[in-house]
PDB file of C-alpha atoms in Angstrom:
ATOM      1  CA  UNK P   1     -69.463  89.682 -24.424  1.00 38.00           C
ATOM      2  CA  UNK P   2     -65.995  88.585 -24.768  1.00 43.00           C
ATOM      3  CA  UNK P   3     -65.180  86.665 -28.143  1.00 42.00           C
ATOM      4  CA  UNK P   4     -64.499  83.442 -26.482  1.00 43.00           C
ATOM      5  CA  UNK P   5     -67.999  83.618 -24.395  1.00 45.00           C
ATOM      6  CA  UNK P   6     -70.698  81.420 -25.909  1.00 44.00           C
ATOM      7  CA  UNK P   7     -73.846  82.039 -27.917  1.00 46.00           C
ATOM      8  CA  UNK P   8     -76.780  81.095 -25.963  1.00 43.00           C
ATOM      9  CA  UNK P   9     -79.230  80.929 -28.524  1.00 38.00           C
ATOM     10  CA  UNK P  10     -77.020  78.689 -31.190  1.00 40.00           C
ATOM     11  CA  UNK P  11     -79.238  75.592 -29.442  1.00 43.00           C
ATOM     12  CA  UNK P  12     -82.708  75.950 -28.435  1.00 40.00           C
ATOM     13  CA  UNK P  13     -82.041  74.905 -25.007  1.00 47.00           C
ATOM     14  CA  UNK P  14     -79.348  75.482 -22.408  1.00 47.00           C
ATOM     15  CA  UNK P  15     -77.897  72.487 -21.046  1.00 43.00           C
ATOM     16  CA  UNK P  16     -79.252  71.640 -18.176  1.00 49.00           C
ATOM     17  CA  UNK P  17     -76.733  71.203 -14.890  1.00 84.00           C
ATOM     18  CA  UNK P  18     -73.501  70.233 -16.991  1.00 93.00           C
ATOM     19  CA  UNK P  19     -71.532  71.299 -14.295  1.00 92.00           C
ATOM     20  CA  UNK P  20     -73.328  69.698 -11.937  1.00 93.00           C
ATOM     21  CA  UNK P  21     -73.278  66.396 -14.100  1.00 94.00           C
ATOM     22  CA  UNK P  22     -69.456  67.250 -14.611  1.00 96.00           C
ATOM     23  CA  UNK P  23     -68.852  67.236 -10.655  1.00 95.00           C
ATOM     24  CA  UNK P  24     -71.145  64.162  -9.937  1.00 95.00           C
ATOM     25  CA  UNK P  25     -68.013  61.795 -11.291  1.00 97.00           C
ATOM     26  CA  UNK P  26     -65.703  60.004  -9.633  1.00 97.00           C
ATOM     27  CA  UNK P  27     -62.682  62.550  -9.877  1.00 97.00           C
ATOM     28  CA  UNK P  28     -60.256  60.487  -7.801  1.00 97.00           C
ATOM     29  CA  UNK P  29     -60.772  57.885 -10.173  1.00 97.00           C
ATOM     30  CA  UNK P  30     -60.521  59.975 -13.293  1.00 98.00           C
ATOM     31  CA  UNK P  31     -57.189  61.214 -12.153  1.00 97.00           C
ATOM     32  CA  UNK P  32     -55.569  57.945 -11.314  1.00 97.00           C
ATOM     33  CA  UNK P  33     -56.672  56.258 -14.484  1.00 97.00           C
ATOM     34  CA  UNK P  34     -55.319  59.028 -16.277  1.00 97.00           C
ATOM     35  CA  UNK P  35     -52.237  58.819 -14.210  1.00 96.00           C
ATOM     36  CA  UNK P  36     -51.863  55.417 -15.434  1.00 95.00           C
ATOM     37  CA  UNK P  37     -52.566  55.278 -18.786  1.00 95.00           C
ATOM     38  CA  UNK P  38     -53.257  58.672 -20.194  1.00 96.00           C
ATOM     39  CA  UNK P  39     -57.212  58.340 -21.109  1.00 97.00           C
ATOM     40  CA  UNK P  40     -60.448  57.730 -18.810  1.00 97.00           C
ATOM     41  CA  UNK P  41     -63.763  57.908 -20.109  1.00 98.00           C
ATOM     42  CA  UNK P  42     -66.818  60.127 -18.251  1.00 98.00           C
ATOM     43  CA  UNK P  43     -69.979  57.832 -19.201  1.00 97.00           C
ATOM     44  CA  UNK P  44     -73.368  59.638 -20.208  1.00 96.00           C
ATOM     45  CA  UNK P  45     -71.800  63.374 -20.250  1.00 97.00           C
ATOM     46  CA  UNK P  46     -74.387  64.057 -23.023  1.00 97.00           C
ATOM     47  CA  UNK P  47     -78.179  63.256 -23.024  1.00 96.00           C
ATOM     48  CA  UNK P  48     -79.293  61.332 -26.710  1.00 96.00           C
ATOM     49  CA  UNK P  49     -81.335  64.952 -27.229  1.00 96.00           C
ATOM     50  CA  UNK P  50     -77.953  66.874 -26.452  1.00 97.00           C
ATOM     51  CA  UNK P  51     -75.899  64.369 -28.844  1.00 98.00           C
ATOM     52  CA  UNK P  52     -78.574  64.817 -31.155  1.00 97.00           C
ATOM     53  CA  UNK P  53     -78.936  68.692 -31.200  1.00 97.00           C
ATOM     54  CA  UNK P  54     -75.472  68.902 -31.737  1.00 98.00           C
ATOM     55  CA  UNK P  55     -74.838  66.491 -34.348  1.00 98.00           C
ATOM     56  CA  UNK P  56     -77.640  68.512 -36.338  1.00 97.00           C
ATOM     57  CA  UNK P  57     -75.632  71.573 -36.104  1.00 97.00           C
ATOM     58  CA  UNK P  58     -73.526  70.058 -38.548  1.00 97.00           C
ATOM     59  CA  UNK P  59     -75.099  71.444 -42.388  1.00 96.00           C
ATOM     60  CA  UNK P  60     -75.216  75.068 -41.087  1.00 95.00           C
ATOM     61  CA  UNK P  61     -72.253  77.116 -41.528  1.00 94.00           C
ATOM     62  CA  UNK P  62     -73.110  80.123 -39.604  1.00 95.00           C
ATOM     63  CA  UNK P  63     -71.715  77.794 -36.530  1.00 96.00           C
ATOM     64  CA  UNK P  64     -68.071  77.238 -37.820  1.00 98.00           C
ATOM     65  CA  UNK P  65     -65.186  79.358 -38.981  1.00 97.00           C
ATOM     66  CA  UNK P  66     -63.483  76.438 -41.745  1.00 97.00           C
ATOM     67  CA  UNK P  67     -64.269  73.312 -43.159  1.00 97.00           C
ATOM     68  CA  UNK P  68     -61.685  70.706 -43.696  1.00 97.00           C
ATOM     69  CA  UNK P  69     -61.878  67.769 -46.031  1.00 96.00           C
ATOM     70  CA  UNK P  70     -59.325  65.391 -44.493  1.00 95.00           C
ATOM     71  CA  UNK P  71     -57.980  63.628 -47.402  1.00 94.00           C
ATOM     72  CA  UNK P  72     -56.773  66.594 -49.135  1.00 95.00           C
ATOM     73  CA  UNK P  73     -54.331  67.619 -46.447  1.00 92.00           C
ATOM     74  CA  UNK P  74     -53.384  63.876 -45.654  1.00 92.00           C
ATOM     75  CA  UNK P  75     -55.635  63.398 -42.334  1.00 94.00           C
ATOM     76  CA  UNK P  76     -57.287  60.611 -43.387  1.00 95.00           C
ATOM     77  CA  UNK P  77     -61.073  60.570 -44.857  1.00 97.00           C
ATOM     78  CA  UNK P  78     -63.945  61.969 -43.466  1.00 96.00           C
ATOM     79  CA  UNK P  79     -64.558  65.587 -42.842  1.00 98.00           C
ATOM     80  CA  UNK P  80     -65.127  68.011 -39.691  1.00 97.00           C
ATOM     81  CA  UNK P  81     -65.797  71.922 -38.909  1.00 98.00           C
ATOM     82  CA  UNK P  82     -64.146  74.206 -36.262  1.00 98.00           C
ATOM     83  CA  UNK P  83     -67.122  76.159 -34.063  1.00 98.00           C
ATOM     84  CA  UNK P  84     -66.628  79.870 -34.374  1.00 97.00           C
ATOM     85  CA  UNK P  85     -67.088  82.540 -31.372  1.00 97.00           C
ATOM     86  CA  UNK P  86     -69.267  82.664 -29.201  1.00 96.00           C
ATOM     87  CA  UNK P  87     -69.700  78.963 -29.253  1.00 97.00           C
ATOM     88  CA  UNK P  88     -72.722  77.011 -28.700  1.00 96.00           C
ATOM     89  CA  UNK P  89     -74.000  77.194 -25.325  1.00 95.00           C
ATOM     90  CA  UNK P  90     -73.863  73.341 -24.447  1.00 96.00           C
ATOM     91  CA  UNK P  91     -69.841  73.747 -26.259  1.00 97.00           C
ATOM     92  CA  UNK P  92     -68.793  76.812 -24.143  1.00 96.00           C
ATOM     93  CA  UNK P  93     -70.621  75.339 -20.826  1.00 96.00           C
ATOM     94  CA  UNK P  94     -68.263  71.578 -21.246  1.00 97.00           C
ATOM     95  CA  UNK P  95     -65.487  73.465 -22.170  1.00 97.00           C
ATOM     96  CA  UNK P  96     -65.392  76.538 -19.633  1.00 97.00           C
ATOM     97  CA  UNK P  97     -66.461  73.145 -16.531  1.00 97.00           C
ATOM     98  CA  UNK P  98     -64.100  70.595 -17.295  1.00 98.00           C
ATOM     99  CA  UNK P  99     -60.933  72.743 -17.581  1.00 98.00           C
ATOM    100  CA  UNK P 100     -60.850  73.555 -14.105  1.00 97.00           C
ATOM    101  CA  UNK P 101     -60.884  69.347 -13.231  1.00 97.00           C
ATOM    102  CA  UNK P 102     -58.098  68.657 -15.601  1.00 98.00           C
ATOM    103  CA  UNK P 103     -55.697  72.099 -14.466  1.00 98.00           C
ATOM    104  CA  UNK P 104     -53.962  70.512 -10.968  1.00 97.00           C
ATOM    105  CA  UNK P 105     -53.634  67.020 -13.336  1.00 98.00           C
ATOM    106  CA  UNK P 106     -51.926  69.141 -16.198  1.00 98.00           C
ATOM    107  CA  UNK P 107     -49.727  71.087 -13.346  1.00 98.00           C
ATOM    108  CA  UNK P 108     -48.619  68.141 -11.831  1.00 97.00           C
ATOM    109  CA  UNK P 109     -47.637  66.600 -15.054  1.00 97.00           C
ATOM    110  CA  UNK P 110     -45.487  69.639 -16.303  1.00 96.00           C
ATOM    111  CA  UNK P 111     -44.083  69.590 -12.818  1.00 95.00           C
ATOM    112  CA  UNK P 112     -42.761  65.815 -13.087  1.00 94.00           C
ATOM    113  CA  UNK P 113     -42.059  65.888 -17.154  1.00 94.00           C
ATOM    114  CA  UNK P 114     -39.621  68.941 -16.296  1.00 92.00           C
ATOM    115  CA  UNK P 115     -42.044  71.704 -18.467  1.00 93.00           C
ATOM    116  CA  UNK P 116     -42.376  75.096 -17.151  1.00 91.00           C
ATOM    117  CA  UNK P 117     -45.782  75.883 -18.389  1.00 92.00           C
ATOM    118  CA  UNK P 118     -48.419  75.982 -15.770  1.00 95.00           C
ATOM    119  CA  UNK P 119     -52.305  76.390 -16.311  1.00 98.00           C
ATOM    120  CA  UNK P 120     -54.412  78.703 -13.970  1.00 98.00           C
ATOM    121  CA  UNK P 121     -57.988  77.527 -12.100  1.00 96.00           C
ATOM    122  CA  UNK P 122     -60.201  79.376 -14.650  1.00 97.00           C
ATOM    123  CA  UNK P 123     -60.262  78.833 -18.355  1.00 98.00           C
ATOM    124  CA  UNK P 124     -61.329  82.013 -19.237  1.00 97.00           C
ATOM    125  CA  UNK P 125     -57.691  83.079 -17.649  1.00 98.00           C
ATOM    126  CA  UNK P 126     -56.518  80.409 -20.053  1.00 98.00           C
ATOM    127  CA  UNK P 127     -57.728  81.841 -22.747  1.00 98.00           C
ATOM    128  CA  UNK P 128     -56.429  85.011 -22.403  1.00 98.00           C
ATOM    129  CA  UNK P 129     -53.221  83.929 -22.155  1.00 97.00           C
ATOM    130  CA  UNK P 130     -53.848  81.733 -25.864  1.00 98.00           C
ATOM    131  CA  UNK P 131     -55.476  85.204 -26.976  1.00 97.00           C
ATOM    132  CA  UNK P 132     -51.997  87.482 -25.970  1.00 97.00           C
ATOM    133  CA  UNK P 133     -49.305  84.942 -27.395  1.00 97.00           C
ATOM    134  CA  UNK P 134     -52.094  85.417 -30.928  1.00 97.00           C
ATOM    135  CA  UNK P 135     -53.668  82.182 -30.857  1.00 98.00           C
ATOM    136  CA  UNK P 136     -57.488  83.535 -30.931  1.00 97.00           C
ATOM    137  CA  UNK P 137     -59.129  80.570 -33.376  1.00 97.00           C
ATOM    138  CA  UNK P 138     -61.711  79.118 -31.597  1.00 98.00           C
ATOM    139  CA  UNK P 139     -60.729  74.896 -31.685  1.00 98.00           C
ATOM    140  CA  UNK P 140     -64.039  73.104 -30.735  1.00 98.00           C
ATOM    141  CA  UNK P 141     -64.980  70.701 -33.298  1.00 98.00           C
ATOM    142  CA  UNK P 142     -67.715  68.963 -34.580  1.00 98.00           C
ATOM    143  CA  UNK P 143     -66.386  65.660 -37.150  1.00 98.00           C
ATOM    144  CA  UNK P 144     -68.788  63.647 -39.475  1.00 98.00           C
ATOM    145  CA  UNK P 145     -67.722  60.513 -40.851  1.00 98.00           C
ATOM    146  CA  UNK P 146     -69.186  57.910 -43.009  1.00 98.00           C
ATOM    147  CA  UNK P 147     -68.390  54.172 -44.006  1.00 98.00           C
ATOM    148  CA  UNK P 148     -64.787  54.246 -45.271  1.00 98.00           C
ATOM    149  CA  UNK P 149     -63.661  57.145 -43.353  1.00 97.00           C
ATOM    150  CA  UNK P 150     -61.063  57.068 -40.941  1.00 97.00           C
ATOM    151  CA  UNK P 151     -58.686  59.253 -38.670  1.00 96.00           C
ATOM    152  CA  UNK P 152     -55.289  58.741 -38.944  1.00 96.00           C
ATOM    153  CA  UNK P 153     -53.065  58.866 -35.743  1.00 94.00           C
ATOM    154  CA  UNK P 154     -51.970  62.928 -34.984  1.00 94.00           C
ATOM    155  CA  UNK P 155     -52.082  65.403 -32.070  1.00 94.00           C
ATOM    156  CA  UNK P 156     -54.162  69.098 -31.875  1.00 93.00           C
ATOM    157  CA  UNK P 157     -51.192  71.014 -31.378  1.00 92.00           C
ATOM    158  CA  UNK P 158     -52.299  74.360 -33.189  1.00 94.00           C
ATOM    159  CA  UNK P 159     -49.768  76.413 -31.404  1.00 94.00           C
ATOM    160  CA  UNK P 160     -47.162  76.967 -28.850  1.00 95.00           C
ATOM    161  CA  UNK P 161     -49.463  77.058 -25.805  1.00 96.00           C
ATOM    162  CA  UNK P 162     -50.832  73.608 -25.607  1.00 96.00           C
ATOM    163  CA  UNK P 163     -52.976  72.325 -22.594  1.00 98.00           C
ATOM    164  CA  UNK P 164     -52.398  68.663 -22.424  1.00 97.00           C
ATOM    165  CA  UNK P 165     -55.756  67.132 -21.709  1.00 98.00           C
ATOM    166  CA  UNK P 166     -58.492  67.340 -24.262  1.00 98.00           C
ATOM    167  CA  UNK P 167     -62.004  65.321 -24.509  1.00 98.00           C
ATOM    168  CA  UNK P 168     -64.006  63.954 -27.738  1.00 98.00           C
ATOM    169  CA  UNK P 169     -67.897  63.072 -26.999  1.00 98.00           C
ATOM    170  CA  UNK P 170     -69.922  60.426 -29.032  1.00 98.00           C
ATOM    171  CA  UNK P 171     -72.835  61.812 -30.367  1.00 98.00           C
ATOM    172  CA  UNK P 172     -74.072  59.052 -32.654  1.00 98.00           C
ATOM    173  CA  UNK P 173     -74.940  55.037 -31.091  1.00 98.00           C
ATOM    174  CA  UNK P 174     -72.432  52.326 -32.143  1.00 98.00           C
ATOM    175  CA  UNK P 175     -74.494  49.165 -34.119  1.00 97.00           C
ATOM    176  CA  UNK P 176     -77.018  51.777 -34.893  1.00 98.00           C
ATOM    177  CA  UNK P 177     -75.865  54.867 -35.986  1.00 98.00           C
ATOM    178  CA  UNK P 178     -72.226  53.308 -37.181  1.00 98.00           C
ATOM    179  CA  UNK P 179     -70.428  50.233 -36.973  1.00 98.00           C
ATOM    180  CA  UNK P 180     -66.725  50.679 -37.054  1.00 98.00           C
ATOM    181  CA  UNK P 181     -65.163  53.585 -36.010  1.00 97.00           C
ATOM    182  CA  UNK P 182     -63.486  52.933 -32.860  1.00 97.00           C
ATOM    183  CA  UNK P 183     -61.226  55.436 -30.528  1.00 97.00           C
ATOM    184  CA  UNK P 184     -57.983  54.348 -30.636  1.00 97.00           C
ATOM    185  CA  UNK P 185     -54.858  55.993 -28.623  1.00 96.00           C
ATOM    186  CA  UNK P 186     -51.481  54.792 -28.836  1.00 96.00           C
ATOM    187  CA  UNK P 187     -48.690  55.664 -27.030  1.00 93.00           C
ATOM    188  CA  UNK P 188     -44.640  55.445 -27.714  1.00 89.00           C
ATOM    189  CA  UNK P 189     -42.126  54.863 -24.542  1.00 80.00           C
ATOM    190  CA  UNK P 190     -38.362  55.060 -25.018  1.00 75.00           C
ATOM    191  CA  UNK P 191     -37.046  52.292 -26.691  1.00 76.00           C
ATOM    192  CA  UNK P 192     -40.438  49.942 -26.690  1.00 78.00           C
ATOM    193  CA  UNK P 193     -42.756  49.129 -29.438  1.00 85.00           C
ATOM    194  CA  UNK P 194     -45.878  51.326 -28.860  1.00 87.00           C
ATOM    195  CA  UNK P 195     -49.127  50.362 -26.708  1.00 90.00           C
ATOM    196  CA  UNK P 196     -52.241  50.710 -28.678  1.00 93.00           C
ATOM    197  CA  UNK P 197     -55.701  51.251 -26.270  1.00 95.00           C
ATOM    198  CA  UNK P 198     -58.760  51.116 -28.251  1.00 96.00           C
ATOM    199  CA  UNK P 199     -61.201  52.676 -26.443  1.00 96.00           C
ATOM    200  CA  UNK P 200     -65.800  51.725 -26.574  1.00 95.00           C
ATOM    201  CA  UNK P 201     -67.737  54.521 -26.310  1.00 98.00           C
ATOM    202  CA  UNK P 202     -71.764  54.815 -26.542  1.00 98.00           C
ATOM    203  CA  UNK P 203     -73.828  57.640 -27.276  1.00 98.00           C
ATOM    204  CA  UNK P 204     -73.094  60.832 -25.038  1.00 98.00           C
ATOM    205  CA  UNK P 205     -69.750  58.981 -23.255  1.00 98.00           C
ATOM    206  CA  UNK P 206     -66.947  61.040 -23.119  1.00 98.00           C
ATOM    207  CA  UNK P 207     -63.144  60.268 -23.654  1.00 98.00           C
ATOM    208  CA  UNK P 208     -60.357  62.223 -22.135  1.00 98.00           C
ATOM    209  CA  UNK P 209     -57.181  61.542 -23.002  1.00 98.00           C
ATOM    210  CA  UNK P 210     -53.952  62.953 -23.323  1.00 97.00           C
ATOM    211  CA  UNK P 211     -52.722  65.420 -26.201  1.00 96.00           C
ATOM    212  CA  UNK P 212     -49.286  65.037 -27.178  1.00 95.00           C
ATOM    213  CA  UNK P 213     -47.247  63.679 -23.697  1.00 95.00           C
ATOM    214  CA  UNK P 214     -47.316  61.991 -20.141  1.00 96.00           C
ATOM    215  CA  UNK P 215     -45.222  61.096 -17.494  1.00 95.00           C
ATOM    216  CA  UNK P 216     -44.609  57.507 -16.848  1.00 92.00           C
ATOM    217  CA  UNK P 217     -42.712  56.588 -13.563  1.00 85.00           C
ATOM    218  CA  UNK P 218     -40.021  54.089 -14.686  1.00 79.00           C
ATOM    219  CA  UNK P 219     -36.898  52.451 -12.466  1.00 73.00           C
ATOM    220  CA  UNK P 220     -34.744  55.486 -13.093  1.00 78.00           C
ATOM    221  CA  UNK P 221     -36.711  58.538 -12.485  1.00 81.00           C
ATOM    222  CA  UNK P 222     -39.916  59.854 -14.694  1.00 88.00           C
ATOM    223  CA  UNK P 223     -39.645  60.091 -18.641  1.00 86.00           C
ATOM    224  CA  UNK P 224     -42.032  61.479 -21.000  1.00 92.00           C
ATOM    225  CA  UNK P 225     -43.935  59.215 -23.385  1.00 94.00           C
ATOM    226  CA  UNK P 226     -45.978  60.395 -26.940  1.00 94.00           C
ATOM    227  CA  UNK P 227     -49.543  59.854 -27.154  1.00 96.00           C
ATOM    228  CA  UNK P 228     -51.523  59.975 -30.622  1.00 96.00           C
ATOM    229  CA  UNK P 229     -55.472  59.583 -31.612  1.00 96.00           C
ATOM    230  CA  UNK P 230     -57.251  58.831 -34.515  1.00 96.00           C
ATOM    231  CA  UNK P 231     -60.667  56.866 -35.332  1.00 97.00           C
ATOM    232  CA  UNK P 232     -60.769  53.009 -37.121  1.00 97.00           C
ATOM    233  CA  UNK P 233     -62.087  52.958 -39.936  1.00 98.00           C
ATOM    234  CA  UNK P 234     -66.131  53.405 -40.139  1.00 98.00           C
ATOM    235  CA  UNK P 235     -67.882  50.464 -41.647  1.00 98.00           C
ATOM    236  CA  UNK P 236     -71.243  51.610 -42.041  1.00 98.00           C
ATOM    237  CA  UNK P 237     -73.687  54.647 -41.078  1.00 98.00           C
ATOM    238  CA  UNK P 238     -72.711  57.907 -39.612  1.00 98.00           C
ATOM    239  CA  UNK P 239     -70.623  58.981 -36.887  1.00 98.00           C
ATOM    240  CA  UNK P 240     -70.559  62.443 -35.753  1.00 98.00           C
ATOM    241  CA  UNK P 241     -68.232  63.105 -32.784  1.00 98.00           C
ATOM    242  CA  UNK P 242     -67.816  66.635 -31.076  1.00 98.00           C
ATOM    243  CA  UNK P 243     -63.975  67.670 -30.099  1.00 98.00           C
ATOM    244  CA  UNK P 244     -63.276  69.771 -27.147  1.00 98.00           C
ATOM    245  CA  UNK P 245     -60.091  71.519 -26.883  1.00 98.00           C
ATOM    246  CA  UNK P 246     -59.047  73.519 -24.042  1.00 98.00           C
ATOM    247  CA  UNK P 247     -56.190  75.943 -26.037  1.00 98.00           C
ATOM    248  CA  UNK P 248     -56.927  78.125 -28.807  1.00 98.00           C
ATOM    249  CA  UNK P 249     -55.448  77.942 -32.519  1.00 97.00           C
ATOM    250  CA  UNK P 250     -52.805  80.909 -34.146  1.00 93.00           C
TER     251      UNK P 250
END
């Protein structure tokens, strides 16, 4: 087993057909709305069991490498842990079927924003090339939040080698779970005020959005625009939400 392969027995059960789940969306779509304003969402990725079993992977440590308490490094409030290697199963399976629907999109937008990096089909071949340039960390998250936490705005850079899509599942039900705690993704063009998209999620929904930039077609040729995320602040219950990043951390 290679380190970035995933540990099938870290949930009781595998995940039944995520990449067939993964390849029943509308793709077309996906890319176009993601040509247009940097974030789509894939509804029902994750059953309420799957949302549930991961979400309860959350008090056992043998699953993560750190813990980070986001107030004391300025984050905002609230708290999450990076997954070690081998993942989780139902992690490693999302992680290792999406990337290859999000490489040609990623291509095409270092292609028109004038960036030489370029992404191959597999992840696995992805990862290898995070592991040589000595970003091996494992970035997979899993974030718990209660009422008064919050995210402030930021990107998951964690390196040189950045691939510029990433997705962040709901695993807990809004008015249930939580209230509060919206996804929210703003973006910054050239000499504009920013556009701010708040984005509903339920249970098991999925939002994919850009990391750090995107091309925007203007009047005078395409320009680059900045994208950050963050969470509203909770304003009651629990939210968990699981992270999936497609580069590795130095």
């Amino acid at each position: 087993m290679t380190d970035y392969e995933t540990d099938k027995s870290a949930l009781a059960d595998d995940a039944p057909d995520v990449r067939t789940r993964i390849d029943a969306y509308d793709w077309a779509a996906i890319n176009e709305e993601m040509n247009n304003f940097g974030c789509t969402t894939l509804p029902k990725l994750l059953s309420d069991s799957e949302c549930n079993a991961l979400a309860a992977l959350y008090p056992d440590e043998k699953h993560f490498r750190s813990h980070v308490i986001m107030a004391r490094h300025g984050f905002g409030k609230g708290e999450y842990r990076y997954f070690n290697y081998p993942l989780p199963n139902l992690i490693g399976e999302l992680r290792t079927a999406l990337y290859p629907r999000f490489s040609g999109l990623a291509n095409a937008w270092n292609k028109s924003m004038g960036i030489e990096q370029s992404y191959p089909d597999r992840h696995a071949d992805y990862l290898a090339q995070c592991h040589q340039a000595g970003q091996k960390r494992p970035t997979p998250l899993l974030l718990q939040y209660v009422a008064g936490d919050f995210n402030c705005l930021h990107q998951d850079l964690y390196g040189d080698l950045v691939f510029p899509i990433q997705v962040a599942i709901l695993l807990s039900e809004p008015g249930h779970d939580f209230t509060g705690g919206e996804f929210c993704l703003t973006e910054q063009r050239p000499r504009m005020q920013s556009r701010v998209d708040v984005i509903p999620l339920q249970k098991g929904d999925a939002v994919v959005f850009a990391v750090r930039n995107r091309p925007v077609r203007g009047t005078k040729g395409t320009y680059r625009v900045n994208l950050r995320h963050g969470v509203s602040r909770v304003r009651s219950g629990m939210r968990h939400t699981v992270g999936i990043i497609f580069h590795d951390a130095s």
